[in-house]
Coordinates of C-alpha atoms in Angstrom, one line a residue:
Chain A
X1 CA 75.0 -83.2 -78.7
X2 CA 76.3 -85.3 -75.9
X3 CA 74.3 -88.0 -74.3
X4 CA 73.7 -88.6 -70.2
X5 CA 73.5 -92.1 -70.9
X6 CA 76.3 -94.1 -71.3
X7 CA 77.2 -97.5 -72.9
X8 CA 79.9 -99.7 -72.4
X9 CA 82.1 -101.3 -75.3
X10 CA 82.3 -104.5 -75.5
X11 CA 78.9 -104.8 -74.0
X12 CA 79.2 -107.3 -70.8
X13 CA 78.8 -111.5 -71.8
X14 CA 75.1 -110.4 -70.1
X15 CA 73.9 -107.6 -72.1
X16 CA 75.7 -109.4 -75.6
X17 CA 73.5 -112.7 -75.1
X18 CA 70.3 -110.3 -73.7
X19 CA 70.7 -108.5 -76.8
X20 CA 70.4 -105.3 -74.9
X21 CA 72.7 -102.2 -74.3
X22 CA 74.8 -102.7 -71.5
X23 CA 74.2 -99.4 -69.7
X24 CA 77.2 -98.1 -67.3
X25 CA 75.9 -99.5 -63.8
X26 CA 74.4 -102.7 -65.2
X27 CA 74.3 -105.1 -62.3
X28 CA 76.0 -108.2 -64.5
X29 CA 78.9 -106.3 -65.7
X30 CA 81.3 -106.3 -63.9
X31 CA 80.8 -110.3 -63.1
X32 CA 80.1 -111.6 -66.4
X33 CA 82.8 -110.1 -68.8
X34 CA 82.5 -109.9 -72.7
X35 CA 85.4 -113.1 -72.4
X36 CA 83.9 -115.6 -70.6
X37 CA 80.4 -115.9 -72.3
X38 CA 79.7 -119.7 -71.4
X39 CA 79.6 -118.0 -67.8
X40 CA 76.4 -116.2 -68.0
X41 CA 74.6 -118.2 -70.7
X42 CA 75.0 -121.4 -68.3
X43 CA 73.8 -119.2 -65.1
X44 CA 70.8 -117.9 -67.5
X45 CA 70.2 -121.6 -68.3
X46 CA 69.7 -122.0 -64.9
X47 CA 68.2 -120.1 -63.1
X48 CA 66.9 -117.4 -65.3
X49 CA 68.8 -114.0 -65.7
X50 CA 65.8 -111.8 -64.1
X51 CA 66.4 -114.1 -60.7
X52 CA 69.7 -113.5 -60.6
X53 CA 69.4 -109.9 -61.7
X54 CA 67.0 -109.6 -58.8
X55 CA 69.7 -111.6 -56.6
X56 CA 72.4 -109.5 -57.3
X57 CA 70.4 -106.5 -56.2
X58 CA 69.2 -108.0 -52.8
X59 CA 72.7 -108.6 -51.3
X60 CA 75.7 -105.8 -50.6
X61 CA 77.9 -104.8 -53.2
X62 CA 80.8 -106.8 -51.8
X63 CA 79.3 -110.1 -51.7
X64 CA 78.1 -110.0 -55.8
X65 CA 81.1 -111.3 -56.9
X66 CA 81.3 -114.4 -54.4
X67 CA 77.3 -115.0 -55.4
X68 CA 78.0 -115.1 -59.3
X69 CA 81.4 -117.6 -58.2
X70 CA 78.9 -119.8 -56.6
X71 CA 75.7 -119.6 -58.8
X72 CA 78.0 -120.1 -61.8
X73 CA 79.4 -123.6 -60.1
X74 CA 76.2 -124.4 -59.0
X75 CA 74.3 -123.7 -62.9
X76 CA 77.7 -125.5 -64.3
X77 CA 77.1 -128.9 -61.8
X78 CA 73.2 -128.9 -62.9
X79 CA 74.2 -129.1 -66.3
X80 CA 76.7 -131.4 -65.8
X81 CA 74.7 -133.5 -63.6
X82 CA 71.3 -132.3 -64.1
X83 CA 69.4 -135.3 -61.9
X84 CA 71.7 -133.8 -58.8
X85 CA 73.6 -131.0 -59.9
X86 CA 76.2 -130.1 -56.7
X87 CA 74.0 -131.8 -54.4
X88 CA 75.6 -134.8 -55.7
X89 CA 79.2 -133.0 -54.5
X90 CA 78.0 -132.4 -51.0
X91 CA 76.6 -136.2 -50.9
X92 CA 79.9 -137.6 -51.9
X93 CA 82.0 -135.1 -49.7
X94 CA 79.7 -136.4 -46.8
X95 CA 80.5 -140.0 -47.7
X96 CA 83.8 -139.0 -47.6
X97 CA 83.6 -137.3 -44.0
X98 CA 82.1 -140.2 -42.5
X99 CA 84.6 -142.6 -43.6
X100 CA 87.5 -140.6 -42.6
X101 CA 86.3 -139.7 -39.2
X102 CA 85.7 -143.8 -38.8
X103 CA 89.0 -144.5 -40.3
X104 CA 90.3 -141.7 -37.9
X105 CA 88.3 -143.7 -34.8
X106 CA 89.8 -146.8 -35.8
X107 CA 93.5 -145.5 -36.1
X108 CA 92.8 -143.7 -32.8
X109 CA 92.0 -146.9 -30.8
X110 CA 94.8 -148.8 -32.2
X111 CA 97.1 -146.4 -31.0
X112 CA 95.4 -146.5 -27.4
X113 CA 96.2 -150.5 -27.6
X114 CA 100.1 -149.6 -28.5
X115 CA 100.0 -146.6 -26.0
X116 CA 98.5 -148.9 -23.1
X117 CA 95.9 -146.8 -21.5
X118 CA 98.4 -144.1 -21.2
X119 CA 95.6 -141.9 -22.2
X120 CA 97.2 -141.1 -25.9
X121 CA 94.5 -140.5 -28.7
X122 CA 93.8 -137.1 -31.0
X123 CA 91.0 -135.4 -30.9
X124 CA 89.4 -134.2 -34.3
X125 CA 85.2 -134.2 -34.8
X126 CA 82.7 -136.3 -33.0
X127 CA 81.0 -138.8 -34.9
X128 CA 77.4 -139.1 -34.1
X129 CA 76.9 -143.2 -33.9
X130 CA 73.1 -142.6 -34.3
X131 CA 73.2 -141.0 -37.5
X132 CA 76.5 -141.7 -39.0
X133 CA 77.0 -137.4 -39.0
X134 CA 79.5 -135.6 -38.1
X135 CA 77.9 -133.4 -36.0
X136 CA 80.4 -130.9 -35.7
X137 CA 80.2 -129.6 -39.0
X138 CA 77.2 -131.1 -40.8
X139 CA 76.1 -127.8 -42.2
X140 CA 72.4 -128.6 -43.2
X141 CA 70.5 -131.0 -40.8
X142 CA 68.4 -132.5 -43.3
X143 CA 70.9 -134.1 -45.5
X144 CA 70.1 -137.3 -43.5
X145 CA 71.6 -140.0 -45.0
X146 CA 74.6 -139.5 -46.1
X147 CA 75.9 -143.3 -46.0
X148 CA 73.4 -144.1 -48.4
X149 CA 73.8 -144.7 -52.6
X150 CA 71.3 -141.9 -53.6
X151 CA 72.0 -138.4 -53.1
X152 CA 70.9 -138.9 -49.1
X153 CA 68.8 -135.8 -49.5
X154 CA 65.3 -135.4 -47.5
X155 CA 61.9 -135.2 -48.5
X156 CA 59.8 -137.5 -50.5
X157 CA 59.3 -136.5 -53.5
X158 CA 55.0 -136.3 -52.5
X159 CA 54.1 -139.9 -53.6
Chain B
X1 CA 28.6 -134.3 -71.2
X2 CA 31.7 -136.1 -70.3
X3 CA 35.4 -134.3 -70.6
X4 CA 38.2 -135.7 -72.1
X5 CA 40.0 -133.9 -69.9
X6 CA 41.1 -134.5 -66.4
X7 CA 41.8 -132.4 -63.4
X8 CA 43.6 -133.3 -60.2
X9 CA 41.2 -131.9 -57.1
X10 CA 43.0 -130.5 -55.4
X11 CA 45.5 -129.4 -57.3
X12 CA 49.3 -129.6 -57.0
X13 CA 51.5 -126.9 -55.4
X14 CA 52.7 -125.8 -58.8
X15 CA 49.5 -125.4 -60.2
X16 CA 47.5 -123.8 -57.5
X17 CA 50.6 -121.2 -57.1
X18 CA 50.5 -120.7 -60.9
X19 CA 47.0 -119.9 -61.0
X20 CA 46.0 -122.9 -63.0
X21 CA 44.6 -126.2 -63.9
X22 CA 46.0 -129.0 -62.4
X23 CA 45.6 -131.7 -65.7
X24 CA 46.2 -135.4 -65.4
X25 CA 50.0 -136.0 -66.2
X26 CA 51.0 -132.4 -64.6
X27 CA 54.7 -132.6 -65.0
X28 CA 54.8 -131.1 -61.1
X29 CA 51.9 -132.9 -59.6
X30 CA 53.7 -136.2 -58.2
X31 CA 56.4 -134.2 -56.8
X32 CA 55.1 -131.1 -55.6
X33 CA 52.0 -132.2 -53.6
X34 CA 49.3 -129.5 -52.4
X35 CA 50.4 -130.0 -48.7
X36 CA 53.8 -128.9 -49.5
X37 CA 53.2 -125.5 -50.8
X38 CA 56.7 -124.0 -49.6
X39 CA 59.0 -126.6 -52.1
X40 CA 57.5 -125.6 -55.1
X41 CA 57.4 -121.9 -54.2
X42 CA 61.2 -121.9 -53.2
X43 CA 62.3 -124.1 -55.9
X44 CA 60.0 -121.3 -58.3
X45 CA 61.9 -118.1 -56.3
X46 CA 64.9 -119.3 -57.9
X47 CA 65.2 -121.6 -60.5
X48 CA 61.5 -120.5 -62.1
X49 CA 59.2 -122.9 -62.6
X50 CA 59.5 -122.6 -66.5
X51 CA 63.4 -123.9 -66.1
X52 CA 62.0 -127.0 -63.7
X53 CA 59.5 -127.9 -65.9
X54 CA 62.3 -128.3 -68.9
X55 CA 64.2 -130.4 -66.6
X56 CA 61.8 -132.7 -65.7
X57 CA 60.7 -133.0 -69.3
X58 CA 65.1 -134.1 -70.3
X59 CA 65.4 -136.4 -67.9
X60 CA 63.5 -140.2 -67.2
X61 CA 60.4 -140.2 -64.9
X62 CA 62.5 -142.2 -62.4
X63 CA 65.0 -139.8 -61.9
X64 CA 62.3 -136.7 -61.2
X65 CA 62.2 -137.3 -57.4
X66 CA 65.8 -137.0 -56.9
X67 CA 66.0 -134.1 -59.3
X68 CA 63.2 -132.5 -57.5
X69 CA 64.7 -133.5 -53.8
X70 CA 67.8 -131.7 -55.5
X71 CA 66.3 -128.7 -56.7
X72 CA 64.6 -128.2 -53.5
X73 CA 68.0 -128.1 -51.4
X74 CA 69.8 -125.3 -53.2
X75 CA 66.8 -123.5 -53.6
X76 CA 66.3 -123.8 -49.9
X77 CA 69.8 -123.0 -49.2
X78 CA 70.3 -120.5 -51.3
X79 CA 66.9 -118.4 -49.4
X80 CA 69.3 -119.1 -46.1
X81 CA 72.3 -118.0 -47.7
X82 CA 71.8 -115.8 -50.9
X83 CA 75.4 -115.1 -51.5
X84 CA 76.8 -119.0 -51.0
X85 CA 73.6 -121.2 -51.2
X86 CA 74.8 -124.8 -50.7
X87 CA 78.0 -123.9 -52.2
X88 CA 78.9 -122.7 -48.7
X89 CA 78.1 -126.5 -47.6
X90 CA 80.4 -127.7 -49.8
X91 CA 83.3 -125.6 -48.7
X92 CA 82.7 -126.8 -45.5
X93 CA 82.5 -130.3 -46.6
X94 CA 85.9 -129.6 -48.1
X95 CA 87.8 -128.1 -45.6
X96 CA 86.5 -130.8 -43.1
X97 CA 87.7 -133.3 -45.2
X98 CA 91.3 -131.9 -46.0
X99 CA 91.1 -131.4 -41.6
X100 CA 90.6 -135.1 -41.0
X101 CA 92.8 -136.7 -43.5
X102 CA 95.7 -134.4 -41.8
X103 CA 94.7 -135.9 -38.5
X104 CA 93.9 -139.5 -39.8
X105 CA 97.8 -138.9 -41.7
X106 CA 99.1 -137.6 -38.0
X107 CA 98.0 -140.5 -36.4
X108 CA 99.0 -143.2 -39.0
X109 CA 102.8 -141.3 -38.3
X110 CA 102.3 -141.9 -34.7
X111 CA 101.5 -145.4 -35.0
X112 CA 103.9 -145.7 -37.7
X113 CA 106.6 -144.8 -34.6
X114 CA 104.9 -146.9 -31.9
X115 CA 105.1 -150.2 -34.1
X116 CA 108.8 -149.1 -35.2
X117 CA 109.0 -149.8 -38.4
X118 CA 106.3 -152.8 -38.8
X119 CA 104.6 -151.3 -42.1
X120 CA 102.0 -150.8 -40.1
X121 CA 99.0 -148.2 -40.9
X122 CA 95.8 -147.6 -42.5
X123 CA 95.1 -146.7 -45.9
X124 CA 92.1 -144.1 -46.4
X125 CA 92.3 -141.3 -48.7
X126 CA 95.4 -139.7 -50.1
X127 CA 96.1 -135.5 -49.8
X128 CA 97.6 -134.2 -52.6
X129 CA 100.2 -132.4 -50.9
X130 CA 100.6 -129.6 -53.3
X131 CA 97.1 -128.6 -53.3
X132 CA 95.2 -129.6 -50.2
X133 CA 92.9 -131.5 -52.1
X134 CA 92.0 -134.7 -51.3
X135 CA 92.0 -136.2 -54.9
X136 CA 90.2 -139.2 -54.5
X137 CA 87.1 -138.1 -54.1
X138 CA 87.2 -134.1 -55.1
X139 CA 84.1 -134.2 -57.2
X140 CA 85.0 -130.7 -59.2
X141 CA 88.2 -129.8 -59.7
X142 CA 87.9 -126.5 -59.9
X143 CA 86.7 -125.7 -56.5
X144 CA 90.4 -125.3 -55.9
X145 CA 91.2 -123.9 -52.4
X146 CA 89.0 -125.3 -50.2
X147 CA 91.3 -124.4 -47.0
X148 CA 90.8 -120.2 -47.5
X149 CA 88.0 -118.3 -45.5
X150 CA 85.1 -118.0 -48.4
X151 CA 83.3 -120.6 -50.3
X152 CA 86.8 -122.1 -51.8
X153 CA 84.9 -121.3 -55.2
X154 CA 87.1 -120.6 -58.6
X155 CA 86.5 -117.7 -61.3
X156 CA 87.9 -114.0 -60.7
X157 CA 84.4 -112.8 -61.3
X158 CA 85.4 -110.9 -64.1
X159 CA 86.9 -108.4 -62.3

């Protein structure tokens, strides 16, 4: 007698470390393959495999793969770092903007001394002097302080 | 009778959206305070606040804020942007980044020419040519192609 329901074999890295069949159609499949099992224990580490189960099934078909890519590197950075996990990337990349677009100001106005006010000078993104933020690409407003030793993330903490 | 025990009145944001007593020593209380209700129920949509609670408890009360402050961004940007979350931020960080040390490198060759040949120029950052990369400061490695159009995020997602 023939079953409806079919299994696949190897179960995916999900279903194997779920202890679970892994039903054709499961949702972690085709993202988390029998091979790379490290993948979905660190995402279930995480942030829990019914979240991102529940993720997965929010967004369109076409966009899963590029949303396990990113929750995978963002579960592998909190475990690496686990007081800032990537936010700890996006505060050093900042850094990193900042003094390249004042190195780039700098080099700019030398050249405008050599050039003589002939009006010679690249353009490139604006640096906001109030903040220290490039303005033309800071993607999240509220990463404030990005010139500063901590994380330069808002909020408080409550106390 | 007098209790041994102690409640916080009112209670934390964790508790009172858990449904439960707030005791002295709550693990969320200094960081998740009750007029802050939206952190702790983001940072619970996606990391769950079973996984939080285990992460406070592994690292050293002065490190709890920032790990909170943390946990709060991606779980913020990952409700704006389910399939990146802050990953996205990153790529942009990166691509900014590889944008301006091409421009800061244009302008050092320009000056180069206007001072003919007086080893003049700035330092800054150096490109690894091969890869785009600016290897100084690129915190992970593996986010290896940071000038394509998605998040510039590595893995083949299993596919």
């Amino acid at each position: 007698m023939a079953s409806n329901t079919m299994y696949s074999n190897p179960p995916c890295a999900a279903c194997k470390f779920l202890r679970r069949k892994c039903l054709t159609g499961c949702i972690f499949a085709p993202y988390f393959p029998p091979e790379e099992p490290t993948k979905f224990a660190n995402v279930h580490k995480i942030f829990g495999s019914s979240n991102v189960s529940k993720l997965l099934n929010e967004i369109l078909p076409h966009q899963r793969e590029d949303a396990v890519n990113s929750l995978a590197y963002e579960a592998d950075a909190r475990l690496k770092d686990p007081v800032y996990g990537c936010v700890g990337a996006i505060s050093v990349l900042q850094r990193q903007v900042v003094h390249l677009q004042r190195e780039l100001d700098a080099v700019n106005a030398d050249l405008m001394r050599y050039s003589k006010g002939k009006n010679y000078g690249r353009g490139g993104s604006s640096l906001d002097t109030n903040t220290g933020i490039c303005v033309a690409y800071n993607p999240y407003q509220w990463i404030n302080n990005p010139a500063s030793d901590n994380a330069g993330i808002g909020g408080d903490g409550g106390r």
